[in-house]
Short mmCIF file of C-alpha atoms in Angstrom, two decimals:
data_model
loop_
_atom_site.label_atom_id
_atom_site.label_comp_id
_atom_site.label_asym_id
_atom_site.label_seq_id
_atom_site.Cartn_x
_atom_site.Cartn_y
_atom_site.Cartn_z
CA MET A 1 67.86 69.76 135.64
CA THR A 2 71.41 70.50 136.28
CA ASN A 3 72.44 68.02 133.32
CA ARG A 4 69.97 69.73 131.11
CA ALA A 5 71.25 73.22 131.73
CA PHE A 6 74.83 71.89 131.41
CA ARG A 7 73.87 70.45 127.94
CA VAL A 8 72.46 73.69 126.85
CA VAL A 9 75.33 75.94 128.07
CA VAL A 10 78.13 74.13 126.63
CA PRO A 11 77.05 74.20 122.99
CA ALA A 12 76.26 77.84 123.29
CA LEU A 13 79.61 78.46 124.93
CA ALA A 14 81.40 76.51 122.19
CA LEU A 15 79.29 78.52 119.47
CA PHE A 16 80.46 81.73 121.29
CA LEU A 17 84.32 80.88 121.56
CA THR A 18 84.11 79.79 117.83
CA ALA A 19 82.38 82.97 116.83
CA PHE A 20 84.91 85.04 118.84
CA LEU A 21 87.96 83.12 117.51
CA ILE A 22 86.79 83.55 113.87
CA SER A 23 86.31 87.38 114.63
CA GLN A 24 89.79 87.63 116.03
CA ALA A 25 91.42 85.80 113.12
CA THR A 26 89.64 88.12 110.78
CA ALA A 27 90.55 91.26 112.67
CA ALA A 28 94.21 89.91 112.84
CA LYS A 29 94.20 89.32 109.03
CA SER A 30 92.73 92.58 108.44
CA THR A 31 95.18 94.33 110.48
CA ALA A 32 98.35 92.70 108.83
CA ALA A 33 97.18 93.68 105.35
CA LYS A 34 95.78 97.26 106.30
CA VAL A 35 98.12 100.34 105.94
CA THR A 36 96.87 103.29 107.69
CA SER A 37 96.52 106.72 105.86
CA LEU A 38 99.60 108.78 105.83
CA PRO A 39 99.59 112.25 107.74
CA GLY A 40 100.36 114.97 105.14
CA VAL A 41 103.53 114.34 103.26
CA ASN A 42 105.36 117.66 102.22
CA ALA A 43 108.50 116.79 100.69
CA PHE A 44 111.53 117.86 98.87
CA LEU A 45 113.92 115.46 96.93
CA THR A 46 117.43 116.14 97.00
CA ASP A 47 120.42 114.28 95.58
CA MET A 48 123.05 117.09 96.94
CA ILE A 49 123.51 117.35 100.57
CA PRO A 50 126.14 119.84 101.47
CA ASP A 51 129.21 118.22 102.72
CA ASP A 52 129.90 120.54 105.70
CA PRO A 53 127.76 119.51 108.44
CA GLU A 54 126.56 123.23 109.59
CA ARG A 55 125.53 124.04 105.89
CA ALA A 56 123.33 120.58 105.72
CA GLY A 57 121.79 121.72 109.01
CA THR A 58 121.08 125.18 107.46
CA PHE A 59 119.89 123.68 104.03
CA PHE A 60 117.41 121.34 106.16
CA ALA A 61 116.24 124.46 108.16
CA GLU A 62 115.37 126.27 104.97
CA LEU A 63 113.40 123.34 103.70
CA LYS A 64 111.44 123.21 106.94
CA LYS A 65 110.88 127.07 106.54
CA GLY A 66 109.48 126.37 103.03
CA GLY A 67 106.59 124.21 104.48
CA ALA A 68 108.24 120.65 104.27
CA ASN A 69 107.97 118.02 106.87
CA THR A 70 109.99 115.36 104.95
CA VAL A 71 113.33 115.34 102.80
CA ILE A 72 113.71 112.55 100.18
CA LEU A 73 117.43 111.67 99.58
CA GLY A 74 118.73 110.11 96.54
CA PRO A 75 118.16 110.72 92.72
CA PRO A 76 115.20 108.65 91.54
CA GLU A 77 117.22 107.03 88.71
CA THR A 78 119.97 105.54 90.81
CA GLY A 79 118.81 105.82 94.45
CA TYR A 80 120.94 106.96 97.45
CA THR A 81 124.48 106.01 96.91
CA ALA A 82 126.48 108.45 98.73
CA GLY A 83 127.49 105.81 101.40
CA ARG A 84 126.19 104.57 105.01
CA SER A 85 128.76 106.27 106.96
CA THR A 86 127.45 109.72 106.39
CA LEU A 87 123.74 108.88 106.75
CA PRO A 88 123.27 108.92 110.59
CA ASP A 89 124.73 112.44 110.84
CA ILE A 90 122.56 113.48 107.85
CA VAL A 91 119.53 112.00 109.36
CA SER A 92 120.25 113.45 112.90
CA ARG A 93 120.36 116.89 111.22
CA ALA A 94 117.34 116.67 109.36
CA HIS A 95 115.29 115.54 112.32
CA THR A 96 116.72 118.19 114.43
CA ALA A 97 115.36 120.47 111.75
CA GLY A 98 111.91 118.82 112.16
CA LEU A 99 112.16 116.78 109.04
CA LYS A 100 111.42 113.04 108.31
CA VAL A 101 114.03 111.22 106.12
CA TYR A 102 112.84 108.87 103.12
CA LEU A 103 115.59 107.26 101.43
CA ILE A 104 115.39 105.92 97.74
CA VAL A 105 117.37 102.48 97.85
CA PRO A 106 118.45 100.87 94.76
CA VAL A 107 117.42 97.24 94.31
CA ARG A 108 118.98 95.75 91.30
CA ASN A 109 121.33 98.13 89.80
CA MET A 110 124.27 97.76 92.27
CA PRO A 111 127.52 97.19 90.34
CA ASP A 112 129.71 97.60 93.50
CA VAL A 113 127.91 94.30 94.69
CA LEU A 114 128.43 92.47 91.45
CA ALA A 115 131.92 93.27 91.58
CA VAL A 116 132.49 91.15 94.47
CA LYS A 117 129.63 88.93 93.77
CA PRO A 118 129.57 88.28 90.06
CA ARG A 119 127.29 85.06 90.44
CA TRP A 120 124.60 87.24 91.72
CA GLU A 121 124.13 88.60 88.29
CA ASP A 122 121.19 88.28 86.12
CA MET A 123 120.93 87.43 82.46
CA LYS A 124 118.97 88.59 79.41
CA TYR A 125 118.35 87.41 76.19
CA ASP A 126 119.87 89.73 73.61
CA LEU A 127 117.46 90.41 70.51
CA ASN A 128 120.36 91.37 68.37
CA SER A 129 122.66 88.25 68.73
CA GLY A 130 119.98 85.80 69.81
CA THR A 131 122.18 84.67 72.89
CA ILE A 132 122.16 85.00 76.63
CA GLN A 133 123.94 88.05 77.93
CA PRO A 134 124.61 89.77 81.63
CA THR A 135 122.29 92.57 82.56
CA GLY A 136 124.62 94.46 85.06
CA ARG A 137 121.73 93.99 87.55
CA LEU A 138 121.17 91.55 90.43
CA ASP A 139 119.07 88.53 90.02
CA LEU A 140 116.15 88.64 92.39
CA PHE A 141 115.54 84.79 91.75
CA LYS A 142 118.37 84.01 94.15
CA ASP A 143 117.73 83.90 97.58
CA ASP A 144 121.12 84.77 98.72
CA VAL A 145 120.48 88.35 96.84
CA VAL A 146 117.08 88.94 98.66
CA ASP A 147 118.87 88.01 101.99
CA TYR A 148 121.52 90.46 101.06
CA LEU A 149 119.08 93.38 100.37
CA SER A 150 117.09 92.54 103.45
CA SER A 151 120.18 92.85 105.60
CA ARG A 152 121.53 96.02 103.72
CA ILE A 153 118.00 97.83 104.14
CA LYS A 154 117.91 96.80 107.77
CA ASP A 155 121.21 98.31 108.12
CA LEU A 156 120.14 101.52 106.39
CA ALA A 157 116.96 101.58 108.52
CA SER A 158 119.32 101.64 111.78
CA THR A 159 120.23 105.08 110.88
CA GLY A 160 117.17 106.41 111.93
CA VAL A 161 115.55 107.15 108.49
CA ASP A 162 111.75 107.27 108.57
CA GLY A 163 110.92 105.62 105.18
CA ILE A 164 112.60 103.50 102.43
CA LEU A 165 111.35 103.94 98.85
CA PHE A 166 112.19 101.07 96.63
CA GLY A 167 114.24 102.46 93.65
CA THR A 168 113.02 102.37 89.75
CA ASP A 169 115.43 99.81 89.08
CA LEU A 170 113.21 97.15 90.93
CA TYR A 171 111.23 95.72 87.91
CA TYR A 172 112.45 93.42 85.23
CA ASP A 173 112.49 94.13 81.49
CA ASP A 174 110.93 91.48 79.20
CA VAL A 175 114.09 89.90 78.03
CA GLU A 176 115.59 89.78 81.61
CA ALA A 177 115.64 86.78 84.15
CA MET A 178 117.20 84.44 81.80
CA THR A 179 119.75 82.81 84.21
CA SER A 180 119.94 78.95 83.99
CA ASP A 181 118.56 78.43 87.23
CA THR A 182 115.70 80.81 86.63
CA LEU A 183 114.95 78.98 83.47
CA GLN A 184 114.97 75.69 85.29
CA THR A 185 112.76 77.05 87.96
CA TYR A 186 109.99 77.94 84.93
CA ALA A 187 110.54 74.53 83.54
CA ASN A 188 109.88 72.93 87.06
CA ARG A 189 106.80 74.97 87.32
CA PHE A 190 105.20 74.82 83.98
CA ASN A 191 106.57 71.29 82.83
CA ALA A 192 107.80 73.05 79.74
CA ALA A 193 110.93 74.85 78.65
CA LEU A 194 110.91 78.60 77.80
CA ILE A 195 112.29 79.06 74.31
CA PRO A 196 113.09 82.67 73.66
CA GLY A 197 112.65 82.31 69.86
CA ARG A 198 109.15 81.35 70.37
CA ALA A 199 108.27 83.54 73.51
CA PHE A 200 109.34 86.50 71.62
CA ALA A 201 107.37 86.00 68.61
CA ARG A 202 107.94 89.24 66.79
CA VAL A 203 110.60 91.66 67.12
CA GLU A 204 110.81 95.25 65.06
CA ASN A 205 113.40 97.91 65.08
CA LEU A 206 111.50 100.92 66.79
CA GLN A 207 113.06 103.86 68.13
CA GLY A 208 116.61 103.04 67.36
CA GLY A 209 116.64 99.55 68.94
CA LEU A 210 115.02 96.17 68.40
CA VAL A 211 111.75 95.76 70.54
CA VAL A 212 109.59 92.93 71.01
CA VAL A 213 106.02 93.66 69.60
CA GLU A 214 104.43 90.26 69.70
CA TYR A 215 104.84 87.47 72.51
CA GLY A 216 104.21 83.92 71.78
CA ALA A 217 104.26 80.58 73.77
CA GLY A 218 105.06 80.48 77.07
CA PHE A 219 105.82 84.26 77.50
CA ARG A 220 102.66 85.09 79.64
CA GLU A 221 103.38 82.46 82.31
CA TRP A 222 107.12 83.82 82.23
CA ALA A 223 105.91 87.23 82.97
CA GLU A 224 103.59 86.24 85.81
CA MET A 225 106.45 84.13 87.31
CA LYS A 226 108.52 87.33 87.50
CA ARG A 227 105.70 89.38 88.84
CA ASP A 228 105.07 86.83 91.58
CA ARG A 229 108.75 86.55 92.43
CA LEU A 230 108.69 90.46 92.97
CA ILE A 231 105.82 90.26 95.20
CA VAL A 232 107.51 87.76 97.30
CA VAL A 233 110.75 89.62 97.26
CA ILE A 234 109.03 93.11 98.30
CA GLN A 235 107.11 91.61 101.19
CA LYS A 236 110.12 89.62 102.42
CA ILE A 237 112.20 92.77 102.53
CA MET A 238 109.45 94.65 104.25
CA ASP A 239 108.69 92.02 106.75
CA ASP A 240 112.30 91.71 107.70
CA VAL A 241 112.71 95.39 108.15
CA ARG A 242 109.67 95.96 110.21
CA ALA A 243 110.43 93.03 112.44
CA GLU A 244 113.29 95.29 113.59
CA HIS A 245 111.77 98.83 112.95
CA ALA A 246 108.10 98.61 113.40
CA GLY A 247 107.26 101.87 112.16
CA MET A 248 109.26 101.99 108.94
CA LEU A 249 107.52 103.23 105.99
CA PHE A 250 107.74 101.48 102.44
CA GLY A 251 107.10 103.10 99.07
CA LEU A 252 106.83 101.21 95.61
CA PRO A 253 107.83 103.04 92.58
CA LEU A 254 104.94 103.46 89.88
CA HIS A 255 106.44 102.65 86.26
CA GLU A 256 105.85 105.49 83.94
CA GLU A 257 105.57 103.43 80.81
CA GLY A 258 103.71 100.62 82.69
CA LEU A 259 101.02 103.01 83.76
CA ALA A 260 100.05 103.24 79.96
CA SER A 261 98.40 99.74 79.68
CA ALA A 262 98.12 97.09 82.29
CA GLU A 263 98.76 94.38 79.83
CA ALA A 264 101.73 95.79 78.24
CA ALA A 265 102.90 96.42 81.55
CA LEU A 266 102.91 92.92 82.79
CA ASN A 267 104.61 91.80 79.54
CA ARG A 268 107.25 94.05 79.38
CA PHE A 269 108.14 94.86 83.01
CA ALA A 270 106.35 92.17 85.18
CA TYR A 271 104.52 95.24 86.49
CA ASP A 272 101.14 94.51 87.75
CA MET A 273 99.47 97.22 90.05
CA GLU A 274 96.44 94.88 90.51
CA ALA A 275 98.67 92.48 92.33
CA PHE A 276 100.91 95.21 93.94
CA ARG A 277 98.00 96.87 95.64
CA GLN A 278 97.66 93.92 97.78
CA LEU A 279 101.02 94.57 99.27
CA ASN A 280 101.33 96.33 102.43
CA VAL A 281 103.17 99.25 101.26
CA ASP A 282 102.54 102.86 102.68
CA LEU A 283 102.75 104.70 99.42
CA TYR A 284 103.43 104.53 95.69
CA TRP A 285 105.62 107.17 94.07
CA ILE A 286 106.83 108.40 90.89
CA ALA A 287 108.93 111.37 89.68
CA ILE A 288 107.66 113.09 86.58
CA LYS A 289 110.54 115.14 85.08
CA HIS A 290 108.73 117.16 82.31
CA ARG A 291 111.91 118.90 81.26
CA ARG A 292 113.67 115.93 80.75
CA MET A 293 110.76 114.29 78.65
CA ARG A 294 110.84 117.53 76.53
CA ALA A 295 114.43 117.21 75.69
CA ARG A 296 114.55 113.57 75.13
CA LYS A 297 111.56 113.11 73.08
CA GLY A 298 111.84 116.81 71.22
CA MET A 299 108.70 117.93 72.93
CA GLY A 300 107.21 121.60 73.12
CA TYR A 301 106.13 123.13 76.27
CA LYS A 302 102.33 122.18 75.63
CA GLU A 303 103.10 118.80 74.70
CA SER A 304 105.36 118.06 77.77
CA MET A 305 102.79 119.37 80.00
CA GLU A 306 100.10 117.27 78.54
CA ALA A 307 102.43 114.26 78.90
CA LEU A 308 102.81 115.17 82.40
CA ALA A 309 99.20 115.46 83.02
CA ARG A 310 98.53 111.90 81.37
CA ILE A 311 101.44 110.23 83.53
CA ALA A 312 100.09 112.00 86.96
CA GLN A 313 96.38 111.07 86.03
CA ALA A 314 97.25 107.28 85.19
CA GLY A 315 99.21 107.28 88.32
CA ASN A 316 96.44 108.55 90.52
CA GLU A 317 93.99 105.97 88.90
CA ALA A 318 96.38 103.29 89.41
CA VAL A 319 96.91 103.77 93.08
CA LYS A 320 93.22 104.39 93.70
CA ALA A 321 93.91 105.89 97.17
CA PRO A 322 95.06 109.53 97.13
CA SER A 323 96.71 109.37 100.58
CA ARG A 324 99.00 106.89 99.17
CA ALA A 325 100.19 108.66 96.03
CA LEU A 326 103.38 110.62 95.93
CA ILE A 327 104.41 112.47 92.78
CA ILE A 328 107.83 114.42 92.51
CA LEU A 329 108.11 117.18 90.29
CA GLN A 330 110.92 119.09 88.68
CA THR A 331 111.74 122.62 89.65
CA ALA A 332 114.96 123.06 87.80
CA SER A 333 116.41 122.34 84.30
CA SER A 334 119.19 119.79 83.52
CA SER A 335 121.62 122.76 83.69
CA GLY A 336 120.24 123.54 87.40
CA LYS A 337 118.50 126.80 86.71
CA VAL A 338 115.32 127.24 88.58
CA LEU A 339 112.19 126.99 86.28
CA PRO A 340 109.93 129.93 85.92
CA TYR A 341 107.68 130.08 88.92
CA SER A 342 104.62 129.91 86.71
CA GLU A 343 105.59 126.78 85.11
CA ILE A 344 106.26 124.98 88.45
CA GLU A 345 102.72 125.88 89.54
CA LYS A 346 101.49 124.74 86.50
CA THR A 347 103.00 121.42 86.85
CA ALA A 348 101.51 121.26 90.51
CA SER A 349 98.07 122.14 89.17
CA LEU A 350 98.23 119.52 86.36
CA ALA A 351 99.36 116.80 88.58
CA ARG A 352 96.56 117.23 91.02
CA LYS A 353 94.02 116.90 88.25
CA GLY A 354 92.16 113.62 88.14
CA GLY A 355 93.31 112.82 91.80
CA ASN A 356 94.52 114.06 95.09
CA PRO A 357 97.99 112.99 95.39
CA TYR A 358 100.89 114.31 97.85
CA LEU A 359 103.08 116.52 95.72
CA ALA A 360 106.90 116.54 96.35
CA PHE A 361 109.42 118.79 94.62
CA THR A 362 113.24 118.75 93.65
CA ALA A 363 115.46 121.09 95.67
CA ALA A 364 119.26 121.81 96.17
CA GLU A 365 121.20 124.24 98.32
CA GLU A 366 122.09 126.30 95.52
CA ARG A 367 118.69 126.81 94.00
CA SER A 368 116.15 127.24 96.88
CA LEU A 369 112.77 128.43 96.15
CA PRO A 370 111.07 131.30 97.87
CA ALA A 371 109.17 129.91 101.08
CA VAL A 372 105.88 131.80 99.91
CA LEU A 373 105.98 129.72 96.69
CA THR A 374 106.55 126.25 98.26
CA LYS A 375 104.01 126.82 101.02
CA LYS A 376 101.39 127.57 98.35
CA LEU A 377 102.35 124.40 96.40
CA PHE A 378 102.24 122.10 99.45
CA LYS A 379 98.84 123.71 100.66
CA GLY A 380 97.17 121.19 98.15
CA ASN A 381 98.54 118.35 100.14
CA ASP A 382 96.45 119.44 103.18
CA SER A 383 93.14 118.63 101.27
CA PRO A 384 90.93 116.03 102.89
CA ARG A 385 91.68 112.37 101.69
#
């Protein structure tokens, strides 16, 4: 009787333990990949912090009065470059004012690093000459470069910032990543050499420069290899930083041109939102400067607003999760003059169409917006997600 009971209980216990372990492994895997929804993000972007500490504190207090709970440092184009030494004091004063601090960090466009580490430079295929030329950007296929970036961002995180937004210089152009080492990596992986003259099958002179309009043999694999490398690099940096700063938020930039077509985005920029959504980043961000677009492309008011709406909608659709999309909108012209309030409100309304992203707005000490207006603009950020 005892032996029979033992024979029944042991298999049952084994099944129970197996089921328990599987469930725990599944839960652990799910937890590792899951990113919790962000609390409401009411942010101002600024690249001009007053030098005087007291003025900086007053500036942050004014942003707080305007309904903000976050300040984003660094222009979207280049990221925060003011130096690390002043950052702890800036962060401390922002925290005292009740603001979190997100930092836009350059990834590849770092001339100061290349000045001392020229071997870290990426190369590109020059469509005009048919030769390999330097890009002026870091080569993310080099492990030393990635280790440096991890170390640098960990150091920035140690200043007390609450979030790191990868800069818009992260992605590769179609002609980039042409160092001899990277070309050899491609050859080893696919058992064939990448021949630029074949990969860039047809080139045309468009918008004042040569552009690849048709890709040929080997290029698709080339684009996918660059995308895969970006995924590895992004995840490694996040893992390294979070190992020391567990609560660090990370944001990945949406690519304005890449949002138009998934196929073209992968080819031209190694940009693949389907793949990037698998990364455990907290948010995806984009700055839409409609006034700059208007000046650069000769648009009228209506046309620039329509372009803003298209980009915002494409961004919302690409992210597929409103609690993880952050759109930064322009509130001043290139000369620094504050835009008409009606225009600012219009951009906010258009950016929210077809989605429910968090909206942020540009700000500077000398062109503050009325608190009544900014609180109204932020009100939509409180909508259920």
